[in-house]
Short mmCIF file of C-alpha atoms and ligand atoms in Angstrom, two decimals:
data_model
loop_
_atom_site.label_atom_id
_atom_site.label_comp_id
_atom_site.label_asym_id
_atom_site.label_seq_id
_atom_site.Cartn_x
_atom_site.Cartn_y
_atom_site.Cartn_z
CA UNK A 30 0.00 0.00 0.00
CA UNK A 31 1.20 3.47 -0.75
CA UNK A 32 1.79 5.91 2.32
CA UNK A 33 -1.15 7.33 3.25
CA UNK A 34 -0.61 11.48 3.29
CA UNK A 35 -1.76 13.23 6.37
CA UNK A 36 -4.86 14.68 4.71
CA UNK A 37 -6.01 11.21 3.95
CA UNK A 38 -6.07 9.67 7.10
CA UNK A 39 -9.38 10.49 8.65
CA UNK A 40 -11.19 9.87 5.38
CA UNK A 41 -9.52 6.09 5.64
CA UNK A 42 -10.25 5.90 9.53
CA UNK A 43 -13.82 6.94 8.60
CA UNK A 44 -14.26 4.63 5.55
CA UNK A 45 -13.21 1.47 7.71
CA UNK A 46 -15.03 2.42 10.28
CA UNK A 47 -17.96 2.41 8.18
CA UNK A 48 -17.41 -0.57 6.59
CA UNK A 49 -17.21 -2.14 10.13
CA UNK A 50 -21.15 -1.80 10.14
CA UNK A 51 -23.26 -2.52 13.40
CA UNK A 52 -23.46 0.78 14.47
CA UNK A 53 -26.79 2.19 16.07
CA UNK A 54 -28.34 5.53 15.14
CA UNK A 55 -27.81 7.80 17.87
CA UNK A 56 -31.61 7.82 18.56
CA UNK A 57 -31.44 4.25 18.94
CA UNK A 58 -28.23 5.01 21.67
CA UNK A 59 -30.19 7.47 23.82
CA UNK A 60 -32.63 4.97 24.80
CA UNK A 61 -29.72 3.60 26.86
CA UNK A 62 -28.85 4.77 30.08
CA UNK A 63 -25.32 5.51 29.23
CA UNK A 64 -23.27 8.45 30.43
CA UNK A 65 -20.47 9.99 28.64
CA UNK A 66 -17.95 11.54 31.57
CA UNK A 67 -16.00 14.60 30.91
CA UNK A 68 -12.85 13.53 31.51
CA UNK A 69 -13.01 10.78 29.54
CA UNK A 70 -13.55 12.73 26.31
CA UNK A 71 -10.86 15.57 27.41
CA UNK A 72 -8.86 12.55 28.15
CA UNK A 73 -5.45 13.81 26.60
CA UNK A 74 -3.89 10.76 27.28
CA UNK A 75 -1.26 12.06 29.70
CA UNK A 76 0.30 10.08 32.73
CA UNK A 77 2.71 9.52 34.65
CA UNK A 78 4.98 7.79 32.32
CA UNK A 79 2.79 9.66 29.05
CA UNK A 80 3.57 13.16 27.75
CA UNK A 81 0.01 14.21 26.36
CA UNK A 82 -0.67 13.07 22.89
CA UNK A 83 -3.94 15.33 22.44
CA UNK A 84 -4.90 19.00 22.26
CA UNK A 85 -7.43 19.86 25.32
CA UNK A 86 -10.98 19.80 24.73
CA UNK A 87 -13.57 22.22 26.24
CA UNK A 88 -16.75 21.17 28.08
CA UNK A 89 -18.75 22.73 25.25
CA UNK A 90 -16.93 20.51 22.82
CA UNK A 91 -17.35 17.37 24.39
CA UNK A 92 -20.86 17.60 25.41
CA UNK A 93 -21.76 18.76 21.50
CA UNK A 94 -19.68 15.61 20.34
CA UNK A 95 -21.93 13.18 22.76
CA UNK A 96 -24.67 14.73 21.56
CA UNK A 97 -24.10 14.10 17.91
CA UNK A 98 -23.00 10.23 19.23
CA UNK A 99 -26.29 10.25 20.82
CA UNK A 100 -24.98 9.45 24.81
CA UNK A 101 -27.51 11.03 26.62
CA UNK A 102 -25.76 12.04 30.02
CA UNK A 103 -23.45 13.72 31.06
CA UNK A 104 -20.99 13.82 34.09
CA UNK A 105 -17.87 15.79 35.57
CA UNK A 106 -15.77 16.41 38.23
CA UNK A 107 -16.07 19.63 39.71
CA UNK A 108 -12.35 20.80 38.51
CA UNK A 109 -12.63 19.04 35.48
CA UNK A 110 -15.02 21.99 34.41
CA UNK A 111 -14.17 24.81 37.32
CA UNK A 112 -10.45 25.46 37.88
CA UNK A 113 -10.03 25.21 41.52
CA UNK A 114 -9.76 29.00 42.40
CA UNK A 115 -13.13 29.26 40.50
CA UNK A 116 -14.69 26.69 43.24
CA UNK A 117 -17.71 28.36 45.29
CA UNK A 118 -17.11 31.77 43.66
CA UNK A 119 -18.82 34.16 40.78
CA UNK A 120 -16.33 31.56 38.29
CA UNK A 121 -18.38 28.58 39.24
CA UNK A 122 -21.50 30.31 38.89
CA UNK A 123 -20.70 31.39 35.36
CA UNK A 124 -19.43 28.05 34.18
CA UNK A 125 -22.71 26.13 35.82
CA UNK A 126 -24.78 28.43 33.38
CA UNK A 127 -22.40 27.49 30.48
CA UNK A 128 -22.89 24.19 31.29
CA UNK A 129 -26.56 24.02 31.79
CA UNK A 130 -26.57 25.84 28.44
CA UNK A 131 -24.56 23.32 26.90
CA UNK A 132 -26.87 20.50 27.67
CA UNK A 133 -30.13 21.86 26.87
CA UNK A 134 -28.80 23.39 23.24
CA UNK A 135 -27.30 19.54 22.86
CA UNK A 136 -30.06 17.86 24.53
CA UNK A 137 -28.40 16.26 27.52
CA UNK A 138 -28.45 15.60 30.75
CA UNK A 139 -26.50 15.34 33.97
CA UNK A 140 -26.50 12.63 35.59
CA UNK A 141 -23.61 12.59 38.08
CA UNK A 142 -21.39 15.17 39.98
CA UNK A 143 -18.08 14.13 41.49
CA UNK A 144 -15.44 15.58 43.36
CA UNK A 145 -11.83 15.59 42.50
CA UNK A 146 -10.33 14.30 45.81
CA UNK A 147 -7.02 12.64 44.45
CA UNK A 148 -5.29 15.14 41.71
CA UNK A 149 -4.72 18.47 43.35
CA UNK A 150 -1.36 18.84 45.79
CA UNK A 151 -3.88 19.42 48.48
CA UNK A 152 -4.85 16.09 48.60
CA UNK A 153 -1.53 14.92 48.87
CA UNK A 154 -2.01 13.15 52.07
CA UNK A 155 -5.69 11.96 50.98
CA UNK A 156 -8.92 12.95 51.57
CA UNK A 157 -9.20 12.20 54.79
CA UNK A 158 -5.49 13.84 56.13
CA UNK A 159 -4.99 14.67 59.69
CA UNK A 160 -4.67 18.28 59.26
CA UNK A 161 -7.96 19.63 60.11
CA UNK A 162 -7.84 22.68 57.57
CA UNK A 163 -7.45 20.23 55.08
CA UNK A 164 -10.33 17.65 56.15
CA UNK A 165 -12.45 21.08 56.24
CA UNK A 166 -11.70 21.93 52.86
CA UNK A 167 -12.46 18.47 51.68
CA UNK A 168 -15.76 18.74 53.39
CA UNK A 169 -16.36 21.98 52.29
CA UNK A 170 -15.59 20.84 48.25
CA UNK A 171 -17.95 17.75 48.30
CA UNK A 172 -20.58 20.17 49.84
CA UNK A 173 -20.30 22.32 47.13
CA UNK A 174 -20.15 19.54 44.87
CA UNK A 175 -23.87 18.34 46.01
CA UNK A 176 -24.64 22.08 44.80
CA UNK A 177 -23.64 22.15 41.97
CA UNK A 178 -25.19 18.69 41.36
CA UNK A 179 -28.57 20.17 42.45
CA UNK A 180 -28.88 22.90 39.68
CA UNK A 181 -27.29 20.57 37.00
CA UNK A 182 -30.14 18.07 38.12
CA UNK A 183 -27.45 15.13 38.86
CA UNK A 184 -29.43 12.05 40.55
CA UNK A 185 -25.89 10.98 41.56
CA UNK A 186 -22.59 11.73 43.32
CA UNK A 187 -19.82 9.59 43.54
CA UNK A 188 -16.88 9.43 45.19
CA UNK A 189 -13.71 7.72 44.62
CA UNK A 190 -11.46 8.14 47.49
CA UNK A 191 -8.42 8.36 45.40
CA UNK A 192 -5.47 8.65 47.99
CA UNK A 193 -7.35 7.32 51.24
CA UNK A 194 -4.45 5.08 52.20
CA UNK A 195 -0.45 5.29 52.59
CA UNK A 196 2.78 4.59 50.98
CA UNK A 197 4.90 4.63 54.09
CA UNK A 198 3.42 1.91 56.80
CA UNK A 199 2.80 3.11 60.08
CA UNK A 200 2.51 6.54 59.14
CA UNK A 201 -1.26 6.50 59.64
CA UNK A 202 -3.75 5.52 61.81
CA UNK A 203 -6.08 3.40 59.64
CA UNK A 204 -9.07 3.63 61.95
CA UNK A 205 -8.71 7.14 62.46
CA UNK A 206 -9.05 8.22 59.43
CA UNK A 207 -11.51 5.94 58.14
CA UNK A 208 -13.62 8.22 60.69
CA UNK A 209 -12.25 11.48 59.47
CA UNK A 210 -13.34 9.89 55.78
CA UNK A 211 -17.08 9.46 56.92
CA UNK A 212 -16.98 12.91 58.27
CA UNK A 213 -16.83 14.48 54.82
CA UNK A 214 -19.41 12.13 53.52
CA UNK A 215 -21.72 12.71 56.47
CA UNK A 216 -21.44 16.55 55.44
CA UNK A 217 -22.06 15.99 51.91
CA UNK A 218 -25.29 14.14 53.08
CA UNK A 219 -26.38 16.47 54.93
CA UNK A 220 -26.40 19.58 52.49
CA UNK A 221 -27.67 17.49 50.32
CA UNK A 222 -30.59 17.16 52.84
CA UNK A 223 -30.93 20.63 53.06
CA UNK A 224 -30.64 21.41 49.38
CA UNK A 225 -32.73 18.93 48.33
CA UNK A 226 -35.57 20.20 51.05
CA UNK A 227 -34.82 24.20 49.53
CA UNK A 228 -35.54 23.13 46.35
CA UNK A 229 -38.02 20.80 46.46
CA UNK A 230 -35.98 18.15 44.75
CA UNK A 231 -35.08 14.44 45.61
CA UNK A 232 -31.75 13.50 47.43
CA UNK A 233 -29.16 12.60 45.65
CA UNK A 234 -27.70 8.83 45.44
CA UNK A 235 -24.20 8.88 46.65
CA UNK A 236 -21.81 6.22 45.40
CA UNK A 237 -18.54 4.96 46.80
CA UNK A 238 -16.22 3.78 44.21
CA UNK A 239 -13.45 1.78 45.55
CA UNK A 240 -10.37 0.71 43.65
CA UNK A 241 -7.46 -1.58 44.95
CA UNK A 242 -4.52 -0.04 44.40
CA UNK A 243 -3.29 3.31 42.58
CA UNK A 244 -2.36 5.67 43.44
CA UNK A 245 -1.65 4.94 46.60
CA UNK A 246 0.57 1.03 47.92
CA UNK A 247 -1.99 0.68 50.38
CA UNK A 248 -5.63 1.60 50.17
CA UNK A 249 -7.87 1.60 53.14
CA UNK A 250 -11.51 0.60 51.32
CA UNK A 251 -9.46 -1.40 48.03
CA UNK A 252 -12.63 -2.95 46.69
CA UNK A 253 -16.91 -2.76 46.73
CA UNK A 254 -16.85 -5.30 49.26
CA UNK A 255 -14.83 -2.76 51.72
CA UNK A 256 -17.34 -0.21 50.93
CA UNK A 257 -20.40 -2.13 51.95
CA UNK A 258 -18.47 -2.68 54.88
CA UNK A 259 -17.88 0.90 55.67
CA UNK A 260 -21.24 1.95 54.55
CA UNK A 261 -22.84 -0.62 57.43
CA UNK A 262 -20.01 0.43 60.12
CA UNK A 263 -22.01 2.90 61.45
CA UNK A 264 -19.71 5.57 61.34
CA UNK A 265 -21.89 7.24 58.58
CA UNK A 266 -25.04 9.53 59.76
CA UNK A 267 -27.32 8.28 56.46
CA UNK A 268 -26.29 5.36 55.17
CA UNK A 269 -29.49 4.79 52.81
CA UNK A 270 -28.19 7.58 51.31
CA UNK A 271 -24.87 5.63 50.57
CA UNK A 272 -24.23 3.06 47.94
CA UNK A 273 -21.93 2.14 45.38
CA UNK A 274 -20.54 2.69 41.90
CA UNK A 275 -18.42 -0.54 41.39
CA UNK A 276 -15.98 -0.04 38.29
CA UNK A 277 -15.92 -3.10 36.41
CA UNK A 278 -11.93 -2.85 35.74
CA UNK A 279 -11.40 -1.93 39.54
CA UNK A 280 -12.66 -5.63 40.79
CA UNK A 281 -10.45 -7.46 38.22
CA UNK A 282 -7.73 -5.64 39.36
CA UNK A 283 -7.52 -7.13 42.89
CA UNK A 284 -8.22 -10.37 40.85
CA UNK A 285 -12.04 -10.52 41.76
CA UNK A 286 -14.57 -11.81 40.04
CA UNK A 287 -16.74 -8.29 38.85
CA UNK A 288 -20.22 -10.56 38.51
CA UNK A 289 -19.46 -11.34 42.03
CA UNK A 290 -18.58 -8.17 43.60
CA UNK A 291 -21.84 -6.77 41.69
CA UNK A 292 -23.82 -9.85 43.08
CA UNK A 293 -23.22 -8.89 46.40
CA UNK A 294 -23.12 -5.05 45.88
CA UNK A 295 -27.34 -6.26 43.86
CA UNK A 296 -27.81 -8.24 46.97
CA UNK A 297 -27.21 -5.63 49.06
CA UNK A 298 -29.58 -3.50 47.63
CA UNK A 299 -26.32 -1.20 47.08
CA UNK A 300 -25.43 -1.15 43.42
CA UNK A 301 -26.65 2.16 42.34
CA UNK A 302 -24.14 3.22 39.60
CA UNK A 303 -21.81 1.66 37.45
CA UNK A 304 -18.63 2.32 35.80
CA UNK A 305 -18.38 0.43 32.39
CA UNK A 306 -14.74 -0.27 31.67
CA UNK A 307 -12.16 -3.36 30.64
CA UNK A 308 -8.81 -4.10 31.24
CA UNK A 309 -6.69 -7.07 32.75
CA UNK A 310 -6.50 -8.80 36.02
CA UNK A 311 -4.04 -7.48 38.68
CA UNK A 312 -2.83 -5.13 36.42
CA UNK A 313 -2.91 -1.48 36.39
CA UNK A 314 -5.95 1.13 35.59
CA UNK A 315 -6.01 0.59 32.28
CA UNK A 316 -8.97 1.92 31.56
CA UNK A 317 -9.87 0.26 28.16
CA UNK A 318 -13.27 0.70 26.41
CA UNK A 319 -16.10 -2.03 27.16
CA UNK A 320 -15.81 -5.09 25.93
CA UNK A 321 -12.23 -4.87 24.27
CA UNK A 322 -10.91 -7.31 26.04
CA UNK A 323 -13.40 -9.56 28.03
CA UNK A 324 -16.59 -9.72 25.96
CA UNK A 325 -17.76 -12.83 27.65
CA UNK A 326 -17.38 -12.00 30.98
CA UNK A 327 -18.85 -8.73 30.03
CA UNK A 328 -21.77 -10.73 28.24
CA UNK A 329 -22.16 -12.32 31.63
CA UNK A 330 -22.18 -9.21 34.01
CA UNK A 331 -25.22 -7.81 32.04
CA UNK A 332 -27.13 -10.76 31.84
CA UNK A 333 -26.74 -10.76 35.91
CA UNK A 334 -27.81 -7.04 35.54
CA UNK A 335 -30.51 -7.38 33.36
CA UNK A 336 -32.12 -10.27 35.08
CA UNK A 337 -32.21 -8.19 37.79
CA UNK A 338 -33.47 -4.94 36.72
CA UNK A 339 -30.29 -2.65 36.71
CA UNK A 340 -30.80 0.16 33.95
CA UNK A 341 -28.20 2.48 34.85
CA UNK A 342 -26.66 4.59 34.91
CA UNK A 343 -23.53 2.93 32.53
CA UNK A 344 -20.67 5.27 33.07
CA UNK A 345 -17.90 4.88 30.14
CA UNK A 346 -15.32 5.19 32.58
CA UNK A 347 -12.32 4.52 30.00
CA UNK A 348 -9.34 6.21 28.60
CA UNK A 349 -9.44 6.52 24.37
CA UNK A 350 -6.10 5.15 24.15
CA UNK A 351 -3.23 7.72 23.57
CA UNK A 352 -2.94 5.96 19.98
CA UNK A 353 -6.49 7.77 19.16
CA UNK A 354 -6.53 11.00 17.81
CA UNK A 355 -8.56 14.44 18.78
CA UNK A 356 -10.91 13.46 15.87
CA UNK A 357 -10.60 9.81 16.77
CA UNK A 358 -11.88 10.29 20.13
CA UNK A 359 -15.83 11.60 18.86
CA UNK A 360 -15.49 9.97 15.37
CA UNK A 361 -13.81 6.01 16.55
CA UNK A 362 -13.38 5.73 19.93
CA UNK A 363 -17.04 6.71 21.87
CA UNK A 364 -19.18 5.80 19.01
CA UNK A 365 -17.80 2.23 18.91
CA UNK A 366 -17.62 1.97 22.63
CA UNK A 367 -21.09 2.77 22.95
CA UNK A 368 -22.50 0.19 20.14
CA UNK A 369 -20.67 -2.57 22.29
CA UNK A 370 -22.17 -2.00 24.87
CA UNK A 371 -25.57 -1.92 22.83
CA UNK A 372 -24.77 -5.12 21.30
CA UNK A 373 -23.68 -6.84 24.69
CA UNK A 374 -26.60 -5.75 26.50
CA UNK A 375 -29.21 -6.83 24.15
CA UNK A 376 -27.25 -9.79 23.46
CA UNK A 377 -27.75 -10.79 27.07
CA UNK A 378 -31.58 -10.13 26.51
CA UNK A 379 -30.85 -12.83 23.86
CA UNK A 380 -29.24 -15.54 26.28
CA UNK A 381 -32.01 -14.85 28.75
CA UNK A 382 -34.59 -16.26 26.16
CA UNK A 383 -32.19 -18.49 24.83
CA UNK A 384 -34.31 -21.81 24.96
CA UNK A 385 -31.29 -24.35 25.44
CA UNK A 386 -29.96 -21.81 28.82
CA UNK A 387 -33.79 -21.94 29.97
CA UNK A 388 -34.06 -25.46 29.51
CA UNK A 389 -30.89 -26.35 30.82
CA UNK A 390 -31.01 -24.09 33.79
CA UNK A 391 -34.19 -25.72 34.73
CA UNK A 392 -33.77 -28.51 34.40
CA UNK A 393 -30.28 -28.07 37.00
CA UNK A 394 -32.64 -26.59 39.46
CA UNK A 395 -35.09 -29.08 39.22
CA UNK A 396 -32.87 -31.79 40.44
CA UNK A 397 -32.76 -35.53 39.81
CA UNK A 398 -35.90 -35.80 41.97
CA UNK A 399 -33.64 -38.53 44.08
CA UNK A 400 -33.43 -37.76 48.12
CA UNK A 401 -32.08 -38.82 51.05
CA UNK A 402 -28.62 -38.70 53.14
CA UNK A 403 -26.17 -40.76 51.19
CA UNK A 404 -23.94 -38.46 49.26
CA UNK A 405 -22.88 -40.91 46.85
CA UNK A 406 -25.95 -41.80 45.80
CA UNK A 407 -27.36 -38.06 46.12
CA UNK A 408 -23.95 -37.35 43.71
CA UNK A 409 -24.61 -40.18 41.21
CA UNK A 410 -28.14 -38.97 40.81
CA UNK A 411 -27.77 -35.55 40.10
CA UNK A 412 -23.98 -36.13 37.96
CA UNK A 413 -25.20 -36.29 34.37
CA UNK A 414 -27.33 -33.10 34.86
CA UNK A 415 -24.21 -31.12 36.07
CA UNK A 416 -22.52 -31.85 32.64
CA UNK A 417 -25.20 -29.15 31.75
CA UNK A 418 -22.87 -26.39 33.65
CA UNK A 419 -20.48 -26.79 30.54
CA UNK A 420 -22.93 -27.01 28.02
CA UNK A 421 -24.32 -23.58 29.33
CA UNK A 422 -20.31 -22.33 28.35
CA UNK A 423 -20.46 -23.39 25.29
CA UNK A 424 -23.73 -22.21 24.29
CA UNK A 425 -23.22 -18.57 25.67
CA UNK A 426 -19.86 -18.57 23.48
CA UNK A 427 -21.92 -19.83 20.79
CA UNK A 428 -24.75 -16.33 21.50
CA UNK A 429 -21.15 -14.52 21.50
CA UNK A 430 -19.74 -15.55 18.54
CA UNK A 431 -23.12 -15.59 16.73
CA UNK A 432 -22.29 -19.55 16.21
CA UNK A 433 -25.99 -19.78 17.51
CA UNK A 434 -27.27 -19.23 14.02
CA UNK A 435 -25.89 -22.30 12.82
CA UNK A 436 -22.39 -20.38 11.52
CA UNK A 437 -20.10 -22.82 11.16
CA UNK A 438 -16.22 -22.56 10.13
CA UNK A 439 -15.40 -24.99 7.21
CA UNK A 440 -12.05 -26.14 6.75
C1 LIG B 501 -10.37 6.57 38.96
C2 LIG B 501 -11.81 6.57 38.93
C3 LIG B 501 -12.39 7.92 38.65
C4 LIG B 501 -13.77 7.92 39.19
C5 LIG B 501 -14.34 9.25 39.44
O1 LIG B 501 -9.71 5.58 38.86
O2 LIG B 501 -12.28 5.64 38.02
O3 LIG B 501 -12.33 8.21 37.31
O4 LIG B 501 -14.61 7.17 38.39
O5 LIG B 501 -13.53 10.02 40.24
MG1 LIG B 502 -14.30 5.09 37.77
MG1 LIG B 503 -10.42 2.85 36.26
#
């Protein structure tokens, strides 16, 4: 193939992307519950090992981009948007109108405020530091956060605790300031009480987002489980108001099993929000796009979610790769991230009809009809039904692969 110019590049991207097909219109993508977060499309694909590889992206940009995608929400941190100078002054109240214009002249909505805990020098010593000035302030900025989630008309706040935790062992007092951590929660609560009261609107939903490691060595709530701990501790004045927003990427990193940790987060009556990721077990944040690299398990997950009801909100909590242009980021990178998800979710609509995973599933609950005490016997009874448990495997592959249809690979 010749080189490909500069000027031709997007047209190629564009033209293979097209040809990829099974896209949905963005009508069909705002049924969804799906939110697109702002610093996910200003991503600019800097860390700490990554000089920036893309030109910074306003607000106004991003949420006319996910409105031409067709994601229907929206969500920030408060210094994504308002530099942190800006916070609680005239600056904030200016850029909450710009905002609020934003989403009604692209038809969205906001669906979740959070507070940037983790990135500022501040926070250097976490959230929940023993300096009191600093706890204050960190009380004081999720406060303001449930304000500005109020006149955007957020439903949600989350919080991800970022640096709650040490490097050095010994240097704090993990109790402690677990307690100093619910203080700031407990005051975000309660303004949200008394906001909510003022202007006649529901409470919001606040969600605790717990991830294992990063950036941190040590992290005092590492995973959902922690959190539904901490929630029931009793160190938090209104814990109905308190659930969770599991990330799907942050359970495989500790090497759970994300079905799991949402199964107990559904049983709980906790799981509230959801950050829609991929990436690799006991690796780092990776942040990949849905489905990219564990479609199955991801297959799997929604099919537990669906069967029980859970619409949302899907957060696209992922990092366009730093290989993905400005351009790529609104023309490749959401679009395609998005119809996954589509295609997964409906998919698992698919498996729950799926007449050989009824059948089968039945027929494993149903037992061999065979009772009494002797385990052997009680085992030999029920053994060629549990040959069924692989059988399910193969056929949900089959849904995944579209071998279902009768596809077959002819050699
Ligand atoms: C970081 C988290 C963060 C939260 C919101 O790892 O995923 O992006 O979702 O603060
Ligand atoms: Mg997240
Ligand atoms: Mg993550």
């Amino acid at each position: 193939m010749s080189p490909i110019a500069p000027a031709q590049q997007q047209s190629l991207v564009s033209r293979l992307t097209d040809a990829c097909g099974g896209s949905y219109t963005p009508e069909t993508r705002r049924k969804y519950f799906i939110s697109g977060p702002q610093w996910a499309g200003a991503y600019e694909g800097n860390a700490l090992f990554h000089a920036p590889t893309r030109r910074p992206v306003t607000f106004e940009k991003v949420i006319e981009e996910y409105g031409k995608i067709g994601i229907a929400y929206w969500c920030t941190h408060d210094t994504d948007v308002i530099p942190p100078e800006q916070l609680g002054k005239d600056g904030q109240h200016e850029i909450v109108a710009r905002i609020r214009k934003a989403l009604a002249d692209n038809g969205l909505k906001c669906s979740m405020v959070t507070t940037e805990t983790f990135h500022h020098a501040v926070f250097a010593a976490g959230p929940a530091a023993e300096s009191p000035e600093i706890r204050k302030y960190a009380a004081w900025r999720v406060c303001n956060t449930v304000e500005i989630g109020h006149e955007l008309g957020a439903q949600f706040a989350v919080y991800w605790p970022g640096t709650l935790g040490y490097q050095i062992q010994g240097a704090v007092e993990e109790t402690q300031t677990l307690r100093w951590y619910a203080e700031s929660l407990n005051a975000a609560c309660h303004r949200d009480v008394e906001v909510a009261a003022s202007k006649g609107r529901p409470t919001m939903k606040h969600c605790l987002e717990a991830k294992p490691f990063e950036p941190q060595a040590e992290i005092l709530l590492p995973t959902s489980d922690a959190m539904l701990g901490f929630i029931a501790s009793g160190l938090l004045d209104y814990p109905d108001m308190v659930g969770l927003n599991p990330e799907y990427l942050h359970e495989l990193m500790w090497g759970g099993a994300p079905r799991a940790a949402l199964a107990r987060a559904l049983t709980a009556g906790k799981l509230w929000h959801f950050d829609i990721n991929d990436g690799y077990r006991l690796k780092h944040d990776v942040d990949i796009a849905v489905g990219l690299v564990n479609p199955l398990d991801w297959l799997n997950v929604l099919v537990l979610l669906r069967s029980h009801g859970f619409n949302g909100p899907f957060n696209l909590d992922y990092k366009p790769p730093r290989t993905t242009s400005n351009w790529g980021v609104f023309a490749v990178s959401f679009p395609t991230a998005v119809d996954r998800f589509i295609t997964l979710w409906e998919m698992a609509g698919e498996v729950m009809e799926d007449s050989i995973i009824r059948e089968a599933t039945a027929a494993l609950r149903a037992g061999s009809g065979v009772s009494g005490n002797d385990p052997r016997e009680l085992f030999e009874a029920n053994k060629e039904l549990m040959t069924l448990h692989e059988l399910i495997g193969h056929r949900l592959v089959q849904i995944l692969l579209g071998l279902h249809r009768g596809r077959v690979y002819l050699v």
